[in-house]
Amino acid sequence: MQQSAPSTDTSVLTGIVEAVRDGDDRVLRRLLARLAEQATVADLYALRDALVPDSGTGGSTSVDRPGPPR
C-alpha cells in the first residue's frame, strides 16, 4: 500500500504564525524556508486561515475563501 506524502508538520505552521505575531524576522525566515521545502497546497490554506482571524465582524469568512483543491 502506497502512502501519500505527509503534510508539513503543524509545529512549523504554528511557529510561523507566532513569529509573524511577535515580529521575529530571523525565526520567520528560517521557518518559511522550512515550509518551502515541505509545504503542500493544503498547508498553505491552513496557514492562511491561521493568519487571518475570523473576527465575526463582517470580514472574510470561510464561505468567501476557496477551500483546498480536491
PDB file of N, CA and C in Angstrom:
ATOM      1  N   MET A   1       0.838  -1.183   0.000  1.00  0.00           N
ATOM      2  CA  MET A   1       0.000   0.000   0.000  1.00  0.00           C
ATOM      3  C   MET A   1       0.880   1.243   0.000  1.00  0.00           C
ATOM      4  N   GLN A   2       0.592   2.178  -0.912  1.00  0.00           N
ATOM      5  CA  GLN A   2       1.379   3.380  -1.049  1.00  0.00           C
ATOM      6  C   GLN A   2       0.792   4.489  -0.187  1.00  0.00           C
ATOM      7  N   GLN A   3       1.647   5.194   0.565  1.00  0.00           N
ATOM      8  CA  GLN A   3       1.182   6.291   1.401  1.00  0.00           C
ATOM      9  C   GLN A   3       1.341   7.605   0.654  1.00  0.00           C
ATOM     10  N   SER A   4       0.448   8.548   0.950  1.00  0.00           N
ATOM     11  CA  SER A   4       0.609   9.875   0.383  1.00  0.00           C
ATOM     12  C   SER A   4       1.693  10.618   1.160  1.00  0.00           C
ATOM     13  N   ALA A   5       2.226  11.670   0.555  1.00  0.00           N
ATOM     14  CA  ALA A   5       3.269  12.450   1.209  1.00  0.00           C
ATOM     15  C   ALA A   5       2.693  13.114   2.456  1.00  0.00           C
ATOM     16  N   PRO A   6       3.442  13.123   3.547  1.00  0.00           N
ATOM     17  CA  PRO A   6       2.931  13.754   4.770  1.00  0.00           C
ATOM     18  C   PRO A   6       2.852  15.261   4.586  1.00  0.00           C
ATOM     19  N   SER A   7       1.875  15.877   5.234  1.00  0.00           N
ATOM     20  CA  SER A   7       1.778  17.334   5.165  1.00  0.00           C
ATOM     21  C   SER A   7       2.816  17.935   6.107  1.00  0.00           C
ATOM     22  N   THR A   8       3.038  19.201   5.942  1.00  0.00           N
ATOM     23  CA  THR A   8       4.013  19.899   6.771  1.00  0.00           C
ATOM     24  C   THR A   8       3.655  19.773   8.239  1.00  0.00           C
ATOM     25  N   ASP A   9       4.649  19.602   9.055  1.00  0.00           N
ATOM     26  CA  ASP A   9       4.448  19.481  10.491  1.00  0.00           C
ATOM     27  C   ASP A   9       3.706  20.713  11.017  1.00  0.00           C
ATOM     28  N   THR A  10       2.703  20.475  11.828  1.00  0.00           N
ATOM     29  CA  THR A  10       1.887  21.562  12.376  1.00  0.00           C
ATOM     30  C   THR A  10       2.734  22.552  13.157  1.00  0.00           C
ATOM     31  N   SER A  11       3.803  22.087  13.790  1.00  0.00           N
ATOM     32  CA  SER A  11       4.627  22.999  14.580  1.00  0.00           C
ATOM     33  C   SER A  11       5.309  24.049  13.707  1.00  0.00           C
ATOM     34  N   VAL A  12       5.610  23.725  12.446  1.00  0.00           N
ATOM     35  CA  VAL A  12       6.199  24.716  11.543  1.00  0.00           C
ATOM     36  C   VAL A  12       5.182  25.818  11.268  1.00  0.00           C
ATOM     37  N   LEU A  13       3.951  25.429  10.973  1.00  0.00           N
ATOM     38  CA  LEU A  13       2.911  26.423  10.706  1.00  0.00           C
ATOM     39  C   LEU A  13       2.619  27.262  11.945  1.00  0.00           C
ATOM     40  N   THR A  14       2.560  26.609  13.096  1.00  0.00           N
ATOM     41  CA  THR A  14       2.325  27.330  14.348  1.00  0.00           C
ATOM     42  C   THR A  14       3.467  28.302  14.620  1.00  0.00           C
ATOM     43  N   GLY A  15       4.683  27.861  14.386  1.00  0.00           N
ATOM     44  CA  GLY A  15       5.848  28.718  14.585  1.00  0.00           C
ATOM     45  C   GLY A  15       5.831  29.940  13.685  1.00  0.00           C
ATOM     46  N   ILE A  16       5.387  29.760  12.435  1.00  0.00           N
ATOM     47  CA  ILE A  16       5.300  30.888  11.511  1.00  0.00           C
ATOM     48  C   ILE A  16       4.288  31.907  12.012  1.00  0.00           C
ATOM     49  N   VAL A  17       3.129  31.426  12.441  1.00  0.00           N
ATOM     50  CA  VAL A  17       2.097  32.332  12.966  1.00  0.00           C
ATOM     51  C   VAL A  17       2.637  33.100  14.163  1.00  0.00           C
ATOM     52  N   GLU A  18       3.313  32.414  15.072  1.00  0.00           N
ATOM     53  CA  GLU A  18       3.854  33.087  16.264  1.00  0.00           C
ATOM     54  C   GLU A  18       4.946  34.084  15.893  1.00  0.00           C
ATOM     55  N   ALA A  19       5.808  33.730  14.934  1.00  0.00           N
ATOM     56  CA  ALA A  19       6.876  34.638  14.517  1.00  0.00           C
ATOM     57  C   ALA A  19       6.313  35.891  13.868  1.00  0.00           C
ATOM     58  N   VAL A  20       5.234  35.754  13.089  1.00  0.00           N
ATOM     59  CA  VAL A  20       4.585  36.920  12.486  1.00  0.00           C
ATOM     60  C   VAL A  20       4.017  37.808  13.582  1.00  0.00           C
ATOM     61  N   ARG A  21       3.316  37.212  14.527  1.00  0.00           N
ATOM     62  CA  ARG A  21       2.716  37.992  15.622  1.00  0.00           C
ATOM     63  C   ARG A  21       3.774  38.674  16.482  1.00  0.00           C
ATOM     64  N   ASP A  22       4.919  37.984  16.685  1.00  0.00           N
ATOM     65  CA  ASP A  22       5.991  38.535  17.518  1.00  0.00           C
ATOM     66  C   ASP A  22       6.908  39.485  16.758  1.00  0.00           C
ATOM     67  N   GLY A  23       6.812  39.499  15.425  1.00  0.00           N
ATOM     68  CA  GLY A  23       7.701  40.339  14.624  1.00  0.00           C
ATOM     69  C   GLY A  23       9.134  39.824  14.604  1.00  0.00           C
ATOM     70  N   ASP A  24       9.324  38.528  14.768  1.00  0.00           N
ATOM     71  CA  ASP A  24      10.660  37.924  14.814  1.00  0.00           C
ATOM     72  C   ASP A  24      11.082  37.513  13.400  1.00  0.00           C
ATOM     73  N   ASP A  25      11.723  38.439  12.697  1.00  0.00           N
ATOM     74  CA  ASP A  25      12.089  38.217  11.295  1.00  0.00           C
ATOM     75  C   ASP A  25      13.058  37.056  11.100  1.00  0.00           C
ATOM     76  N   ARG A  26      14.017  36.907  11.986  1.00  0.00           N
ATOM     77  CA  ARG A  26      15.016  35.845  11.843  1.00  0.00           C
ATOM     78  C   ARG A  26      14.360  34.469  11.911  1.00  0.00           C
ATOM     79  N   VAL A  27      13.523  34.269  12.901  1.00  0.00           N
ATOM     80  CA  VAL A  27      12.822  32.990  13.050  1.00  0.00           C
ATOM     81  C   VAL A  27      11.846  32.790  11.894  1.00  0.00           C
ATOM     82  N   LEU A  28      11.161  33.851  11.493  1.00  0.00           N
ATOM     83  CA  LEU A  28      10.210  33.759  10.390  1.00  0.00           C
ATOM     84  C   LEU A  28      10.902  33.314   9.102  1.00  0.00           C
ATOM     85  N   ARG A  29      12.043  33.887   8.783  1.00  0.00           N
ATOM     86  CA  ARG A  29      12.778  33.486   7.566  1.00  0.00           C
ATOM     87  C   ARG A  29      13.184  32.026   7.625  1.00  0.00           C
ATOM     88  N   ARG A  30      13.646  31.577   8.775  1.00  0.00           N
ATOM     89  CA  ARG A  30      14.065  30.179   8.923  1.00  0.00           C
ATOM     90  C   ARG A  30      12.876  29.233   8.743  1.00  0.00           C
ATOM     91  N   LEU A  31      11.748  29.569   9.361  1.00  0.00           N
ATOM     92  CA  LEU A  31      10.574  28.711   9.251  1.00  0.00           C
ATOM     93  C   LEU A  31       9.957  28.746   7.852  1.00  0.00           C
ATOM     94  N   LEU A  32       9.993  29.910   7.200  1.00  0.00           N
ATOM     95  CA  LEU A  32       9.481  29.979   5.833  1.00  0.00           C
ATOM     96  C   LEU A  32      10.326  29.138   4.882  1.00  0.00           C
ATOM     97  N   ALA A  33      11.626  29.093   5.122  1.00  0.00           N
ATOM     98  CA  ALA A  33      12.491  28.237   4.303  1.00  0.00           C
ATOM     99  C   ALA A  33      12.126  26.767   4.508  1.00  0.00           C
ATOM    100  N   ARG A  34      11.870  26.387   5.745  1.00  0.00           N
ATOM    101  CA  ARG A  34      11.452  25.005   6.024  1.00  0.00           C
ATOM    102  C   ARG A  34      10.096  24.714   5.381  1.00  0.00           C
ATOM    103  N   LEU A  35       9.166  25.668   5.462  1.00  0.00           N
ATOM    104  CA  LEU A  35       7.857  25.498   4.848  1.00  0.00           C
ATOM    105  C   LEU A  35       7.985  25.316   3.336  1.00  0.00           C
ATOM    106  N   ALA A  36       8.855  26.100   2.719  1.00  0.00           N
ATOM    107  CA  ALA A  36       9.043  25.998   1.271  1.00  0.00           C
ATOM    108  C   ALA A  36       9.545  24.617   0.870  1.00  0.00           C
ATOM    109  N   GLU A  37      10.314  23.988   1.707  1.00  0.00           N
ATOM    110  CA  GLU A  37      10.831  22.650   1.416  1.00  0.00           C
ATOM    111  C   GLU A  37       9.762  21.578   1.586  1.00  0.00           C
ATOM    112  N   GLN A  38       8.802  21.781   2.479  1.00  0.00           N
ATOM    113  CA  GLN A  38       7.882  20.724   2.873  1.00  0.00           C
ATOM    114  C   GLN A  38       6.428  20.942   2.483  1.00  0.00           C
ATOM    115  N   ALA A  39       6.049  22.148   2.151  1.00  0.00           N
ATOM    116  CA  ALA A  39       4.631  22.519   2.061  1.00  0.00           C
ATOM    117  C   ALA A  39       3.854  21.776   0.984  1.00  0.00           C
ATOM    118  N   THR A  40       2.603  21.540   1.306  1.00  0.00           N
ATOM    119  CA  THR A  40       1.623  21.081   0.335  1.00  0.00           C
ATOM    120  C   THR A  40       0.600  22.196   0.194  1.00  0.00           C
ATOM    121  N   VAL A  41      -0.236  22.128  -0.816  1.00  0.00           N
ATOM    122  CA  VAL A  41      -1.243  23.157  -1.016  1.00  0.00           C
ATOM    123  C   VAL A  41      -2.169  23.253   0.202  1.00  0.00           C
ATOM    124  N   ALA A  42      -2.532  22.125   0.782  1.00  0.00           N
ATOM    125  CA  ALA A  42      -3.407  22.133   1.954  1.00  0.00           C
ATOM    126  C   ALA A  42      -2.764  22.894   3.109  1.00  0.00           C
ATOM    127  N   ASP A  43      -1.442  22.788   3.254  1.00  0.00           N
ATOM    128  CA  ASP A  43      -0.757  23.513   4.321  1.00  0.00           C
ATOM    129  C   ASP A  43      -0.874  25.017   4.122  1.00  0.00           C
ATOM    130  N   LEU A  44      -0.827  25.472   2.890  1.00  0.00           N
ATOM    131  CA  LEU A  44      -0.917  26.905   2.619  1.00  0.00           C
ATOM    132  C   LEU A  44      -2.289  27.450   2.996  1.00  0.00           C
ATOM    133  N   TYR A  45      -3.337  26.672   2.747  1.00  0.00           N
ATOM    134  CA  TYR A  45      -4.679  27.102   3.161  1.00  0.00           C
ATOM    135  C   TYR A  45      -4.766  27.144   4.691  1.00  0.00           C
ATOM    136  N   ALA A  46      -4.177  26.182   5.365  1.00  0.00           N
ATOM    137  CA  ALA A  46      -4.195  26.169   6.827  1.00  0.00           C
ATOM    138  C   ALA A  46      -3.431  27.371   7.379  1.00  0.00           C
ATOM    139  N   LEU A  47      -2.317  27.706   6.756  1.00  0.00           N
ATOM    140  CA  LEU A  47      -1.538  28.860   7.199  1.00  0.00           C
ATOM    141  C   LEU A  47      -2.336  30.143   6.997  1.00  0.00           C
ATOM    142  N   ARG A  48      -2.986  30.288   5.861  1.00  0.00           N
ATOM    143  CA  ARG A  48      -3.802  31.475   5.602  1.00  0.00           C
ATOM    144  C   ARG A  48      -4.888  31.610   6.659  1.00  0.00           C
ATOM    145  N   ASP A  49      -5.565  30.507   6.948  1.00  0.00           N
ATOM    146  CA  ASP A  49      -6.639  30.559   7.935  1.00  0.00           C
ATOM    147  C   ASP A  49      -6.111  30.909   9.327  1.00  0.00           C
ATOM    148  N   ALA A  50      -4.908  30.458   9.648  1.00  0.00           N
ATOM    149  CA  ALA A  50      -4.324  30.769  10.951  1.00  0.00           C
ATOM    150  C   ALA A  50      -3.904  32.232  11.042  1.00  0.00           C
ATOM    151  N   LEU A  51      -3.465  32.812   9.927  1.00  0.00           N
ATOM    152  CA  LEU A  51      -3.002  34.197   9.941  1.00  0.00           C
ATOM    153  C   LEU A  51      -4.143  35.210   9.852  1.00  0.00           C
ATOM    154  N   VAL A  52      -5.278  34.821   9.295  1.00  0.00           N
ATOM    155  CA  VAL A  52      -6.411  35.721   9.128  1.00  0.00           C
ATOM    156  C   VAL A  52      -7.480  35.303  10.123  1.00  0.00           C
ATOM    157  N   PRO A  53      -7.521  35.959  11.290  1.00  0.00           N
ATOM    158  CA  PRO A  53      -8.514  35.574  12.294  1.00  0.00           C
ATOM    159  C   PRO A  53      -9.927  35.878  11.817  1.00  0.00           C
ATOM    160  N   ASP A  54     -10.845  35.020  12.186  1.00  0.00           N
ATOM    161  CA  ASP A  54     -12.256  35.228  11.869  1.00  0.00           C
ATOM    162  C   ASP A  54     -12.851  36.076  12.989  1.00  0.00           C
ATOM    163  N   SER A  55     -12.918  37.382  12.747  1.00  0.00           N
ATOM    164  CA  SER A  55     -13.362  38.297  13.804  1.00  0.00           C
ATOM    165  C   SER A  55     -14.872  38.289  13.997  1.00  0.00           C
ATOM    166  N   GLY A  56     -15.620  37.792  13.011  1.00  0.00           N
ATOM    167  CA  GLY A  56     -17.069  37.770  13.126  1.00  0.00           C
ATOM    168  C   GLY A  56     -17.697  39.135  12.987  1.00  0.00           C
ATOM    169  N   THR A  57     -16.931  40.114  12.486  1.00  0.00           N
ATOM    170  CA  THR A  57     -17.452  41.474  12.348  1.00  0.00           C
ATOM    171  C   THR A  57     -17.658  41.852  10.894  1.00  0.00           C
ATOM    172  N   GLY A  58     -18.125  40.898  10.101  1.00  0.00           N
ATOM    173  CA  GLY A  58     -18.409  41.211   8.712  1.00  0.00           C
ATOM    174  C   GLY A  58     -17.216  41.075   7.795  1.00  0.00           C
ATOM    175  N   GLY A  59     -16.095  40.593   8.309  1.00  0.00           N
ATOM    176  CA  GLY A  59     -14.918  40.392   7.477  1.00  0.00           C
ATOM    177  C   GLY A  59     -15.046  39.128   6.663  1.00  0.00           C
ATOM    178  N   SER A  60     -13.951  38.685   6.098  1.00  0.00           N
ATOM    179  CA  SER A  60     -13.968  37.467   5.302  1.00  0.00           C
ATOM    180  C   SER A  60     -14.387  36.282   6.150  1.00  0.00           C
ATOM    181  N   THR A  61     -15.118  35.399   5.546  1.00  0.00           N
ATOM    182  CA  THR A  61     -15.492  34.156   6.206  1.00  0.00           C
ATOM    183  C   THR A  61     -15.016  33.018   5.353  1.00  0.00           C
ATOM    184  N   SER A  62     -15.102  31.810   5.879  1.00  0.00           N
ATOM    185  CA  SER A  62     -14.675  30.654   5.107  1.00  0.00           C
ATOM    186  C   SER A  62     -15.530  30.489   3.856  1.00  0.00           C
ATOM    187  N   VAL A  63     -16.734  31.058   3.855  1.00  0.00           N
ATOM    188  CA  VAL A  63     -17.592  30.990   2.666  1.00  0.00           C
ATOM    189  C   VAL A  63     -16.980  31.835   1.555  1.00  0.00           C
ATOM    190  N   ASP A  64     -16.321  32.933   1.911  1.00  0.00           N
ATOM    191  CA  ASP A  64     -15.718  33.831   0.926  1.00  0.00           C
ATOM    192  C   ASP A  64     -14.432  33.268   0.341  1.00  0.00           C
ATOM    193  N   ARG A  65     -13.784  32.369   1.052  1.00  0.00           N
ATOM    194  CA  ARG A  65     -12.490  31.848   0.626  1.00  0.00           C
ATOM    195  C   ARG A  65     -12.637  30.461   0.050  1.00  0.00           C
ATOM    196  N   PRO A  66     -11.925  30.172  -1.027  1.00  0.00           N
ATOM    197  CA  PRO A  66     -11.998  28.807  -1.564  1.00  0.00           C
ATOM    198  C   PRO A  66     -11.306  27.839  -0.630  1.00  0.00           C
ATOM    199  N   GLY A  67     -11.782  26.616  -0.612  1.00  0.00           N
ATOM    200  CA  GLY A  67     -11.155  25.582   0.178  1.00  0.00           C
ATOM    201  C   GLY A  67     -10.021  24.940  -0.591  1.00  0.00           C
ATOM    202  N   PRO A  68      -9.335  24.006   0.030  1.00  0.00           N
ATOM    203  CA  PRO A  68      -8.228  23.342  -0.656  1.00  0.00           C
ATOM    204  C   PRO A  68      -8.770  22.530  -1.834  1.00  0.00           C
ATOM    205  N   PRO A  69      -7.955  22.410  -2.898  1.00  0.00           N
ATOM    206  CA  PRO A  69      -8.400  21.619  -4.056  1.00  0.00           C
ATOM    207  C   PRO A  69      -8.542  20.168  -3.688  1.00  0.00           C
ATOM    208  N   ARG A  70      -9.393  19.474  -4.400  1.00  0.00           N
ATOM    209  CA  ARG A  70      -9.625  18.060  -4.124  1.00  0.00           C
ATOM    210  C   ARG A  70      -8.938  17.191  -5.127  1.00  0.00           C
TER     211      ARG A  70
END
